[in-house]
Tab-separated table of C-alpha atoms and ligand atoms in Angstrom:
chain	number	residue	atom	x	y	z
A	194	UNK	CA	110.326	7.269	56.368
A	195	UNK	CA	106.660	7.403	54.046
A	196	UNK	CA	106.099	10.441	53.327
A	197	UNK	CA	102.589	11.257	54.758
A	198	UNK	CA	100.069	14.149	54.680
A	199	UNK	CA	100.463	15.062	58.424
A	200	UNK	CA	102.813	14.080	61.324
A	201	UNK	CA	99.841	14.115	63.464
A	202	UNK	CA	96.243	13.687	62.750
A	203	UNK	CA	94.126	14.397	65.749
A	204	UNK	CA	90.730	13.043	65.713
A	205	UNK	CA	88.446	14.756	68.195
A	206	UNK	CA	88.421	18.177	68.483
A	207	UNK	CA	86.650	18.582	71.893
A	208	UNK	CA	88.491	20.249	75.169
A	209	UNK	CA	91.390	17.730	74.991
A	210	UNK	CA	91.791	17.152	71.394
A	211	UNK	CA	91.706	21.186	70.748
A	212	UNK	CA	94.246	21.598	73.908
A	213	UNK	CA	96.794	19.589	72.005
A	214	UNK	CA	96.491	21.121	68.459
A	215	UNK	CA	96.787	24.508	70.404
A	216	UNK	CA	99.888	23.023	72.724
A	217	UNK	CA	101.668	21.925	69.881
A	218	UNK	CA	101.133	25.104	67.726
A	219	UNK	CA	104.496	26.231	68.472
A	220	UNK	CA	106.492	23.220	67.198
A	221	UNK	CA	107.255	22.416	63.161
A	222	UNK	CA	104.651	19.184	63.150
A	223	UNK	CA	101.840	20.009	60.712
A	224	UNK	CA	98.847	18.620	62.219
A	225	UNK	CA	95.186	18.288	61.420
A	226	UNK	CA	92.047	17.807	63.338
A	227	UNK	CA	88.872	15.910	62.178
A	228	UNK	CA	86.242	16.413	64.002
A	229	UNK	CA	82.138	15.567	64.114
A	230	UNK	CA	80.965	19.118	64.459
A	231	UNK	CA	81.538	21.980	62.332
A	232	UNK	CA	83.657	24.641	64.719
A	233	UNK	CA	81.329	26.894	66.749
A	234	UNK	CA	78.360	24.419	66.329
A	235	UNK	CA	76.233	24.619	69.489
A	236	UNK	CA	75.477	21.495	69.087
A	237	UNK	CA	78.934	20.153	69.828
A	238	UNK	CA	78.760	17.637	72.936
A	239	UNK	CA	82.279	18.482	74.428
A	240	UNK	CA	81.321	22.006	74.977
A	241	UNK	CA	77.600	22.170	76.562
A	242	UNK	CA	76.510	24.146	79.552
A	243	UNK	CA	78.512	21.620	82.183
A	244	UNK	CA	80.527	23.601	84.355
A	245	UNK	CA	83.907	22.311	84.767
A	246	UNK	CA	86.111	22.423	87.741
A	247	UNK	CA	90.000	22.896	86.727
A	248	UNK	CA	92.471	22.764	88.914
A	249	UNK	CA	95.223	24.835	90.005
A	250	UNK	CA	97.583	22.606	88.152
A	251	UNK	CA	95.621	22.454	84.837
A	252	UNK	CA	95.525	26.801	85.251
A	253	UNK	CA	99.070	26.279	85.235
A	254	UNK	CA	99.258	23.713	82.372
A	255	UNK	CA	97.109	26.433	80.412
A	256	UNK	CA	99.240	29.494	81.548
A	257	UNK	CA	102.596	27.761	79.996
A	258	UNK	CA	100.387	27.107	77.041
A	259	UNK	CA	99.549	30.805	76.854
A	260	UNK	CA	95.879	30.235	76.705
A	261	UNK	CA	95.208	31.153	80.661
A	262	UNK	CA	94.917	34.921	79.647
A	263	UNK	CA	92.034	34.363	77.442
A	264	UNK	CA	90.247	31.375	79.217
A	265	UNK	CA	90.823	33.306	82.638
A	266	UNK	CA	87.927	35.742	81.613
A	267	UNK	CA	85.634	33.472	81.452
A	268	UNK	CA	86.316	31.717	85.135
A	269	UNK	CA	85.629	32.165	88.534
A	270	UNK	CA	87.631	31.133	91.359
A	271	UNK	CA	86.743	28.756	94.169
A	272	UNK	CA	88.649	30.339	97.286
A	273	UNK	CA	86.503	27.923	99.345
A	274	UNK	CA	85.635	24.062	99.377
A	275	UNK	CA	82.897	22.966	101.780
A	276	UNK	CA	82.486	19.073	101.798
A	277	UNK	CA	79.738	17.468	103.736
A	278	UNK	CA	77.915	14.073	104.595
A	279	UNK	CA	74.178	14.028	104.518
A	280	UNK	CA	72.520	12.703	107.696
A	281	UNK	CA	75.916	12.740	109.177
A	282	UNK	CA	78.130	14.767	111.957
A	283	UNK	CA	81.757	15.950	110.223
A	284	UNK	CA	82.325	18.451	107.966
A	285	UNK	CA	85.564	19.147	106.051
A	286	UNK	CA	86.681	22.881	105.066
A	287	UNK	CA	88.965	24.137	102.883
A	288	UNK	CA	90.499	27.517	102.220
A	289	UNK	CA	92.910	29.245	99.267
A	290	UNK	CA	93.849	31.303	102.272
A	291	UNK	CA	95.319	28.426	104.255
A	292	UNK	CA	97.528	27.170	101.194
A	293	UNK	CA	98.369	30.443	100.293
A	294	UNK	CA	97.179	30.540	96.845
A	295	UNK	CA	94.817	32.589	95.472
A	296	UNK	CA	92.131	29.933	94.416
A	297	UNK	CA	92.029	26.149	94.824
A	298	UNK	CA	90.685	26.179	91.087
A	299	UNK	CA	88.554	27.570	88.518
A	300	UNK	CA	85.166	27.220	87.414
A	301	UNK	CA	84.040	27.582	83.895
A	302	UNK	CA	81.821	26.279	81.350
A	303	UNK	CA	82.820	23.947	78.432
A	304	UNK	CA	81.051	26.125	76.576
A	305	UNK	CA	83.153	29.012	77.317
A	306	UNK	CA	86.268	27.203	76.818
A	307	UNK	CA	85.137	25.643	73.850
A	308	UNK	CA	84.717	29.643	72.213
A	309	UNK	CA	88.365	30.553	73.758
A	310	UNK	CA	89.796	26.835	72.491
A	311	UNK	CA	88.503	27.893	68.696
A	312	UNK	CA	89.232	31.020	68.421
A	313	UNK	CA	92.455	29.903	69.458
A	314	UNK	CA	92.486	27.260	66.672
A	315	UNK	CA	91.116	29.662	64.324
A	316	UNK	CA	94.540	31.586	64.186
A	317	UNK	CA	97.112	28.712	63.505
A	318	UNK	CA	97.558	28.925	59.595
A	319	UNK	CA	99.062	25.814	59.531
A	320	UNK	CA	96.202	23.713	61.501
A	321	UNK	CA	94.115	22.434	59.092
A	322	UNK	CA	90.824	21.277	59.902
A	323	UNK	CA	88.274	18.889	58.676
A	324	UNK	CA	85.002	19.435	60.296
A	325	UNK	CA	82.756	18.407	60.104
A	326	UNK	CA	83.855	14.995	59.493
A	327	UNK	CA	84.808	11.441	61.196
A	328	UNK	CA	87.078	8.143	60.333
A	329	UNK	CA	84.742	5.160	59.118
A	330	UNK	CA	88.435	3.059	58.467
A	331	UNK	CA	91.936	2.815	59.590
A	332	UNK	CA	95.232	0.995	58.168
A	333	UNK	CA	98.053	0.895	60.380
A	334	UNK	CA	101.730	0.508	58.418
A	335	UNK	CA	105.076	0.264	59.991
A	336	UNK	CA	105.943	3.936	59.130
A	337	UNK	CA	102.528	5.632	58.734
A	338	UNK	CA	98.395	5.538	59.634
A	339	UNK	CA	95.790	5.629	56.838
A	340	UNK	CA	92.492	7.265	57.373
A	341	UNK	CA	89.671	6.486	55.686
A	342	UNK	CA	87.851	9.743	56.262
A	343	UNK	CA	83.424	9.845	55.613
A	344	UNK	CA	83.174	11.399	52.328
A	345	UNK	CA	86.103	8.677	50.899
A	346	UNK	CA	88.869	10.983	51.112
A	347	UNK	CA	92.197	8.932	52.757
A	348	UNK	CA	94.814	10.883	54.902
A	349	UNK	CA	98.087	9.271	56.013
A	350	UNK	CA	99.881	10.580	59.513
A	351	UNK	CA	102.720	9.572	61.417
A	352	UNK	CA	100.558	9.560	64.234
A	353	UNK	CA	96.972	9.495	65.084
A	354	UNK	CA	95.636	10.913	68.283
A	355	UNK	CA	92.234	9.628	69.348
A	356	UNK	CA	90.822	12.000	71.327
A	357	UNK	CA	86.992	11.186	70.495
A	358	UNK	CA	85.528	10.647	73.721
A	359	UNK	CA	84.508	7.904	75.557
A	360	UNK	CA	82.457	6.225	72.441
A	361	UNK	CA	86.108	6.748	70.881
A	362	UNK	CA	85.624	5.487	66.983
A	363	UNK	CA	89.237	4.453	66.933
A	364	UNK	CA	89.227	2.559	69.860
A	365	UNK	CA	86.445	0.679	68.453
A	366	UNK	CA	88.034	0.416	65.012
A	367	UNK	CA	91.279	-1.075	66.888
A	368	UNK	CA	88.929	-3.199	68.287
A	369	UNK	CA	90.642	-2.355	71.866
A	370	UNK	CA	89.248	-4.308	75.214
A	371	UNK	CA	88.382	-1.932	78.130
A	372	UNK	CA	87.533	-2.072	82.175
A	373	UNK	CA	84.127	-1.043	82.010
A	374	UNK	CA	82.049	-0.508	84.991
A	375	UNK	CA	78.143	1.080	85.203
A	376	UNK	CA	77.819	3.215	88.507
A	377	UNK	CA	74.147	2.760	88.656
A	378	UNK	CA	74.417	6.531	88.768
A	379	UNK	CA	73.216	9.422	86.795
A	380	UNK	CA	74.457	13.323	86.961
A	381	UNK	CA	71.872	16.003	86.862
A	382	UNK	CA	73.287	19.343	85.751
A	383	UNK	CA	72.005	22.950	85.839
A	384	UNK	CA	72.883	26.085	86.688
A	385	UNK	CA	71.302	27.493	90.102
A	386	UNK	CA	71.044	31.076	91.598
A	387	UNK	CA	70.775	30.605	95.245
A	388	UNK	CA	69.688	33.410	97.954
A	389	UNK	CA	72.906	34.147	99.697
A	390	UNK	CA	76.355	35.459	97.332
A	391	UNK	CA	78.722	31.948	97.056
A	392	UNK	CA	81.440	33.721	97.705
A	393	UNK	CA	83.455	31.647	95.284
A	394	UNK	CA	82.533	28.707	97.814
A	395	UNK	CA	82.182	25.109	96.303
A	396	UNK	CA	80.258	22.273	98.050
A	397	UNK	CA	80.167	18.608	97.613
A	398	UNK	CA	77.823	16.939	99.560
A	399	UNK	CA	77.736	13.148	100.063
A	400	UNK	CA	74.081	11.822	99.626
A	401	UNK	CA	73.337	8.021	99.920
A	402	UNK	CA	72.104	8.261	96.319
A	403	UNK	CA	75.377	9.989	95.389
A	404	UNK	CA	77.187	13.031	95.570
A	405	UNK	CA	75.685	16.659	94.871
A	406	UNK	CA	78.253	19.615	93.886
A	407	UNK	CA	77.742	23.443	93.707
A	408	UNK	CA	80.474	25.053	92.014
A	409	UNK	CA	80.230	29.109	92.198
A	410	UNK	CA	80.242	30.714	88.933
A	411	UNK	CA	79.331	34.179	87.343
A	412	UNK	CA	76.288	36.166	88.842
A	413	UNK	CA	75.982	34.271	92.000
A	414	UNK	CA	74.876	31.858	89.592
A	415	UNK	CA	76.492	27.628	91.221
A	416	UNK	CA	76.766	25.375	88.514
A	417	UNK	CA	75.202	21.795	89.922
A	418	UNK	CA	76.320	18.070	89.443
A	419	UNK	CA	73.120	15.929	91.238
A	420	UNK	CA	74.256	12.583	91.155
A	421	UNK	CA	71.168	10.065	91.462
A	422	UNK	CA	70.056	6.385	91.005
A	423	UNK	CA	69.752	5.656	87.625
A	424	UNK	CA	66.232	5.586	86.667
A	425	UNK	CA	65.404	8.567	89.092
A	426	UNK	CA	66.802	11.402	86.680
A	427	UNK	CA	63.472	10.696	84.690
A	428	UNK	CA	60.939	11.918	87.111
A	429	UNK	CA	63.620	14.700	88.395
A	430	UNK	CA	64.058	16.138	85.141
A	431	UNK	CA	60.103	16.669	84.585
A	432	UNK	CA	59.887	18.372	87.870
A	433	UNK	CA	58.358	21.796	87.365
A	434	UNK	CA	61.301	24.451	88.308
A	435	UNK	CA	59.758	25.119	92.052
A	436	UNK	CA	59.531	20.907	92.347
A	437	UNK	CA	62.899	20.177	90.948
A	438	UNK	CA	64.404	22.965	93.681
A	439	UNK	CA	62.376	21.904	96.561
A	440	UNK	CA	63.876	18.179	96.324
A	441	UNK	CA	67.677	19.401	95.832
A	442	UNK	CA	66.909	21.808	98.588
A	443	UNK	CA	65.944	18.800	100.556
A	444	UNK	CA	69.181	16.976	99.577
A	445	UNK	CA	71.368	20.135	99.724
A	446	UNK	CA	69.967	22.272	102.852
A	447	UNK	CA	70.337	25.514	103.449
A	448	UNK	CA	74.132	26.256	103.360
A	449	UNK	CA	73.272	29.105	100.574
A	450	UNK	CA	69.903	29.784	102.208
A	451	UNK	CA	66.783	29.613	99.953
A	452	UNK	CA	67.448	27.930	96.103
A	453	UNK	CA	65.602	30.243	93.837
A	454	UNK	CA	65.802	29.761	90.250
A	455	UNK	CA	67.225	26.783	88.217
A	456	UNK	CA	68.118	26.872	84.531
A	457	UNK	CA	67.882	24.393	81.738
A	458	UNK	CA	68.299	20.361	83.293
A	459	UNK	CA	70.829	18.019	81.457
A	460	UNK	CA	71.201	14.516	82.169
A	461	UNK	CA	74.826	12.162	81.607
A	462	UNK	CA	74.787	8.373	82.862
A	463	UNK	CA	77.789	7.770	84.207
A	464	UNK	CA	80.431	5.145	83.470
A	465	UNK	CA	83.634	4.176	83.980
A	466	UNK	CA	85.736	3.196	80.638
A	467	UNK	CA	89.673	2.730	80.912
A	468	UNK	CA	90.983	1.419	77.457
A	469	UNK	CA	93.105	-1.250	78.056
A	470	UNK	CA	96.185	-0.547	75.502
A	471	UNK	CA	96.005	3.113	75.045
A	472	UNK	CA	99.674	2.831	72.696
A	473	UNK	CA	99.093	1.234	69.950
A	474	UNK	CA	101.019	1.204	66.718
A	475	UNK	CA	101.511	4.668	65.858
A	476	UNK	CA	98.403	5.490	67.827
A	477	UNK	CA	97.546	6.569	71.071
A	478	UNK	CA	94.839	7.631	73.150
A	479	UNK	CA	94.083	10.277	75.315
A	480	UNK	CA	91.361	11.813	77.424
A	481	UNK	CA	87.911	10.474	77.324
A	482	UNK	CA	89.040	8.231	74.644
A	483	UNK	CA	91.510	6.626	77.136
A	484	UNK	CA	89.459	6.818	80.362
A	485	UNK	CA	86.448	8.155	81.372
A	486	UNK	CA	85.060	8.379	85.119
A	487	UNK	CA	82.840	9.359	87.427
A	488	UNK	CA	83.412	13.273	88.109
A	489	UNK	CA	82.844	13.362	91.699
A	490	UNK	CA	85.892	14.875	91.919
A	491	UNK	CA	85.967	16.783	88.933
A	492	UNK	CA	88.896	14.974	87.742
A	493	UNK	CA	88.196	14.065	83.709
A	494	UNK	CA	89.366	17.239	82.107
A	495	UNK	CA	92.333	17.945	84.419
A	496	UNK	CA	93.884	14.298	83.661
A	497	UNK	CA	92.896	14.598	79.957
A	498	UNK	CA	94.809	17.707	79.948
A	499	UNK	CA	97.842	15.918	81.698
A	500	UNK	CA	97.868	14.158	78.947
A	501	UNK	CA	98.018	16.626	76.444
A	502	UNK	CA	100.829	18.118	78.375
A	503	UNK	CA	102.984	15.091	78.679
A	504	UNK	CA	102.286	14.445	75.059
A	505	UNK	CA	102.560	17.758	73.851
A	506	UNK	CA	106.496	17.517	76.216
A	507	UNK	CA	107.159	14.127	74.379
A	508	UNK	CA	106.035	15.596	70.951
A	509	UNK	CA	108.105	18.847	70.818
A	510	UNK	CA	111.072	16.819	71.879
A	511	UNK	CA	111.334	14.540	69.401
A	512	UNK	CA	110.606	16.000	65.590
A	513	UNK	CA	111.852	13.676	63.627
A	514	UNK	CA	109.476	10.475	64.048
A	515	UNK	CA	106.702	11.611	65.920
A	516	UNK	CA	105.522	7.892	65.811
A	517	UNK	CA	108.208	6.419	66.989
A	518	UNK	CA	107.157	3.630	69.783
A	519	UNK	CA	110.098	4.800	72.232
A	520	UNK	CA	108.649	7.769	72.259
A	521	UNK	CA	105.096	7.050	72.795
A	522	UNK	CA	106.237	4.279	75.340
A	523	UNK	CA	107.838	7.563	77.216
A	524	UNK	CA	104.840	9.202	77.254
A	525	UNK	CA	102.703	6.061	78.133
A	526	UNK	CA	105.324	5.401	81.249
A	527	UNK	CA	104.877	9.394	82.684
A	528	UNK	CA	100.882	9.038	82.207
A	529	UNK	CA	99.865	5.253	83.339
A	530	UNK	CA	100.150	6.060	86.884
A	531	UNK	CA	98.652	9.250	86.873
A	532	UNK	CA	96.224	7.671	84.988
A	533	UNK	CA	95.785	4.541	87.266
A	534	UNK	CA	95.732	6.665	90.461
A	535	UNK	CA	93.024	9.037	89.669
A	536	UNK	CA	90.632	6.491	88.582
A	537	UNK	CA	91.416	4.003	91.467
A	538	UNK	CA	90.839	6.651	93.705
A	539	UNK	CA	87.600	8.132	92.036
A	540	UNK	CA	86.437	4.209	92.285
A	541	UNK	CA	87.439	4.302	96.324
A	542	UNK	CA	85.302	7.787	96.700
A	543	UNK	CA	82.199	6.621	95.328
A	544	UNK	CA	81.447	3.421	96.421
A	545	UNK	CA	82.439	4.892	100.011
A	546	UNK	CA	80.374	7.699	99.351
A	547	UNK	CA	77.567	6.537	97.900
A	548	UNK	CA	76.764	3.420	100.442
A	549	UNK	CA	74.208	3.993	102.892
A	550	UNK	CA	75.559	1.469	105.653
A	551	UNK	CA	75.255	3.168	108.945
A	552	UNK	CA	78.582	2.003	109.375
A	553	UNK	CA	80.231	3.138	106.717
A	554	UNK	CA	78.231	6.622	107.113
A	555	UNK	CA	80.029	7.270	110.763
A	556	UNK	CA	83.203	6.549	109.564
A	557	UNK	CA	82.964	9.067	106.749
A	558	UNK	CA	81.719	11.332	109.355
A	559	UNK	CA	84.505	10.325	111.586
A	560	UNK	CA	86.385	10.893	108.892
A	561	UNK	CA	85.351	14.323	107.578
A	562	UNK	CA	85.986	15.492	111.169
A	563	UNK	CA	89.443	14.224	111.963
A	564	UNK	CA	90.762	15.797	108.302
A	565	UNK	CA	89.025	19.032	109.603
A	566	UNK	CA	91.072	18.846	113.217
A	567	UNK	CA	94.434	17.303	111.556
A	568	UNK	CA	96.401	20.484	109.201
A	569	UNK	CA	98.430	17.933	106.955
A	570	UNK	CA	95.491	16.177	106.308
A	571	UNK	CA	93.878	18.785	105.393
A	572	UNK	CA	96.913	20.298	103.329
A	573	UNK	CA	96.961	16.721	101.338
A	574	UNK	CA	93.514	16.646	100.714
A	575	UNK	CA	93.963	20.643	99.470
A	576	UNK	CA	96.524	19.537	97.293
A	577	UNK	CA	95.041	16.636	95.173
A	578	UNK	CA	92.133	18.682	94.659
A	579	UNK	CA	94.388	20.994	93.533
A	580	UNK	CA	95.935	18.509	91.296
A	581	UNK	CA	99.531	18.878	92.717
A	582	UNK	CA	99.320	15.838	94.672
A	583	UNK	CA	100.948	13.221	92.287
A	584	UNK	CA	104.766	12.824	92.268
A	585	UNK	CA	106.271	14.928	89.517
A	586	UNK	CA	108.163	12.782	86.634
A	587	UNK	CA	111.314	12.777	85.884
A	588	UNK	CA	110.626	13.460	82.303
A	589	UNK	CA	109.614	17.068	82.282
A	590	UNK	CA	111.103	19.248	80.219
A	591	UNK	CA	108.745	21.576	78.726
A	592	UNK	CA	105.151	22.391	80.064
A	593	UNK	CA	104.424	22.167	84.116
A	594	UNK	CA	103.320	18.810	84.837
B	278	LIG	C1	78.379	15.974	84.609
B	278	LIG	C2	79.847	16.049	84.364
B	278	LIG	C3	80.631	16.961	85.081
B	278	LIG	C4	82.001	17.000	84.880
B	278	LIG	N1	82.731	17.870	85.627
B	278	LIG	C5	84.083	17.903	85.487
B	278	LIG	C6	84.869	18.786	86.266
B	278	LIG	O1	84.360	19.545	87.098
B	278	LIG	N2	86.222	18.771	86.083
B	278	LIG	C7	86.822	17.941	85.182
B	278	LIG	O2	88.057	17.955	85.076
B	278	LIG	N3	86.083	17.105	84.414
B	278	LIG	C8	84.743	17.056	84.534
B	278	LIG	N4	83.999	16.230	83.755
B	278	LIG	C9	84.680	15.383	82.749
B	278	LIG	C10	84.922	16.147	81.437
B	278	LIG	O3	83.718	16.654	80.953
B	278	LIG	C11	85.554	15.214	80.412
B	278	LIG	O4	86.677	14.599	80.971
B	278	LIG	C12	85.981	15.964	79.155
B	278	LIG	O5	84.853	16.490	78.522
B	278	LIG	C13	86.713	15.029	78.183
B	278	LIG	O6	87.047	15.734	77.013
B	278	LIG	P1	87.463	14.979	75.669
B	278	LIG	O7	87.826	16.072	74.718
B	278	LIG	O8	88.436	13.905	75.983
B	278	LIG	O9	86.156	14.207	75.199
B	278	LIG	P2	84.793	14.816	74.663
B	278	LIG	O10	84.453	16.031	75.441
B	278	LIG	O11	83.799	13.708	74.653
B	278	LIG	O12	85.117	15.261	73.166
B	278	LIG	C14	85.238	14.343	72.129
B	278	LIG	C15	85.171	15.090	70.821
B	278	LIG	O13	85.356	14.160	69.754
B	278	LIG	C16	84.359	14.347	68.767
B	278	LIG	N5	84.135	13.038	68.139
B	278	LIG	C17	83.518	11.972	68.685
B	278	LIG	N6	83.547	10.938	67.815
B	278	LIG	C18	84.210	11.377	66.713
B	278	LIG	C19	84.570	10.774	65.481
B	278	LIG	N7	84.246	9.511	65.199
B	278	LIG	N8	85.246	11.499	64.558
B	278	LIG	C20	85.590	12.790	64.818
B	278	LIG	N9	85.261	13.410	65.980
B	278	LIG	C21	84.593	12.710	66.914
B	278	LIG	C22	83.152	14.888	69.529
B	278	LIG	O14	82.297	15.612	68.673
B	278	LIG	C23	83.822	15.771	70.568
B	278	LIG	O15	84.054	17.063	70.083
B	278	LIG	C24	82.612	16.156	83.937
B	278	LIG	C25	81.835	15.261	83.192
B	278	LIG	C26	80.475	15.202	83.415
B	278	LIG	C27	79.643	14.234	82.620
């Protein structure tokens, strides 16, 4: 074996890339990040005001970690998921209470888990970071990766993970093909402070534009995701406050009575991106870098951090040649299907969600009201949104998966 700088260079330090550096903290790998952003910077994009959903299974995937303590502060639990058609009859309920769990998931901002994520970072000695920086070249050798980094400066690993989002530099330096798609759809967020307490409730409601959720967060404050037509987020974002909650009142109704204040409006077009090869030569991708998706089910960071777990499993198994293609083929066979699934059936739930055939709106309807009436329906649908759906593989060993 080449002796190299690192075993692993990670490049991305966003919520995915920073889960792995922290998940493999424990092992005798000396790893590095490179990142865009200096650490803390407010203006990093991974960790802006977005409320994320994360599901019971990713709470576990942090507890084995040992990260849940910290991150848990900054969460609040949905006991509660409320999911609705607009125009339509059915309604769907669900309750932490009827799985016997405490919560279905957890709300918090990326924000908030981007200050527990580097403080975490901040007290592994041996991580070494360079941020802020970014690759402008890459070499890949039988044995090793060369970086070429910005400033000129060249680090060799016996691994690169991209986890760079869904622009991913290395994917484009690999020159990798992708399944693209453009939903025609664009996510308002904001936070909103309704009249009546959540009561750690969460809504989705379908709309024929797209999907609106309300996830409940700290002081009866509901962190929104207003999916629209592209095109439409331009007049809704210069809405004057009282405009901009009149029209999502309109869209939303009254399930948590008057909507009184709104904070500051962010827009995201949304995509769908699934790299085609995400093993390549002593490189892999993962998380945004290796799909990204629609998140009308709030499913991008939970299978991102799948990843790192089955990674971070395959990783601290195998030492010696953290490279080595058998073992990135392992971790490529546990996460394909996982992979495969969620984004198929993101795909199914918005083009039947967002279609405004009469039809198609009564069967939805239909729908939403025989999962309400029929228990293991409901207990299925409980449990993907919990992310324990998915058939656990054979291969674990080390975190929950
Ligand atoms: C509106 C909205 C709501 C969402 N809600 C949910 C939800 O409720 N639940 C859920 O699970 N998911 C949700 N998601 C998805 C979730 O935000 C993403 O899956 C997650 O942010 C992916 O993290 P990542 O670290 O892979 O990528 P990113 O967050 O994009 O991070 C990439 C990092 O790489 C850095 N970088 C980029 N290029 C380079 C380079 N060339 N060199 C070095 N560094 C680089 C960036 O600065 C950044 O820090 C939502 C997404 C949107 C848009």
């Amino acid at each position: 074996m080449a002796q190299t700088d690192f075993d692993i260079l990670i490049v991305g330090g966003g919520m995915v890339g920073a889960s792995l550096a922290y998940a493999l903290r424990n092992t005798s790998l000396t790893i590095a990040i490179i990142e865009s952003f200096a650490p803390n910077s407010a203006q990093q994009p991974s960790y802006d005001d977005r409320g994320i959903a994360i599901s019971y299974g990713s709470q576990c995937i942090f507890e084995s970690m040992g990260l849940w303590s910290q991150l848990s502060h900054y969460c609040t639990a949905i006991t509660d998921i409320h999911v609705s058609d607009r125009g339509h009859f059915g309604v769907t309920r669900l309750s932490a209470h009827d799985e016997n769990v405490a919560a279905l998931g957890q709300v918090v901002t990326a924000r908030s888990m981007g200050i527990v994520l580097n403080h975490a970072l901040a007290q592994q000695d041996k991580l070494e970071l360079f941020c802020p920086n970014s690759v402008t070249s890459l070499i890949q050798n039988t044995d090793y990766v060369e970086l070429t980094l910005k400033e000129g400066q060249q680090l060799t690993a016996k691994l690169v993970v991209a986890a760079d989002g869904a622009q991913s530099t290395i994917r484009q330096l690999l020159n990798l093909g992708a399944l693209t798609r453009d939903y025609g759809q664009t996510a308002i967020t904001a936070n909103i402070t309704p009249e009546y307490p959540h009561q750690g409730r969460a809504f989705e409601r379908f709309t024929d534009a797209g999907p609106i959720a309300l996830l409940p967060m700290s002081d009866n404050r509901c962190s929104l995701v207003w999916t629209v037509k592209s095109g439409d987020e331009v007049e809704i974002l210069k809405l004057s406050d009282h405009d901009f909650l009149a029209q999502l009142q309109d869209r939303f109704g009254y399930r948590l009575g008057q909507l009184m204040q709104v904070g500051q409006r962010n827009s995201y077009p949304l995509k769908l991106m699934q790299a085609d090869q995400p093993i390549q030569q002593r490189i892999v991708l993962i998380g945004n870098a290796a799909h990204s998706f629609h998140p009308i089910a709030g499913q991008g960071f939970n299978l991102g951090l799948r990843d790192v777990a089955a990674l971070a499993d395959v990783l601290s198994n195998q030492p010696e040649d953290c490279g080595d293609p058998r073992l990135l083929h392992d971790y490529a066979q546990w996460q394909q299907d996982d992979q495969d699934n969620v984004i198929n059936s993101t795909g199914l739930l918005v083009d039947l969600f967002s279609n405004n055939s009469p039809l198609l709106g009564h069967l939805r309807g239909a729908g939403l009201a025989l999962v309400e009436l029929f228990p293991p329906a409901k207990h299925w649908l409980a449990k993907k949104s919990m992310g324990l759906a998915r058939k656990q593989p054979k291969l674990g060993r080390g975190l929950p998966l």
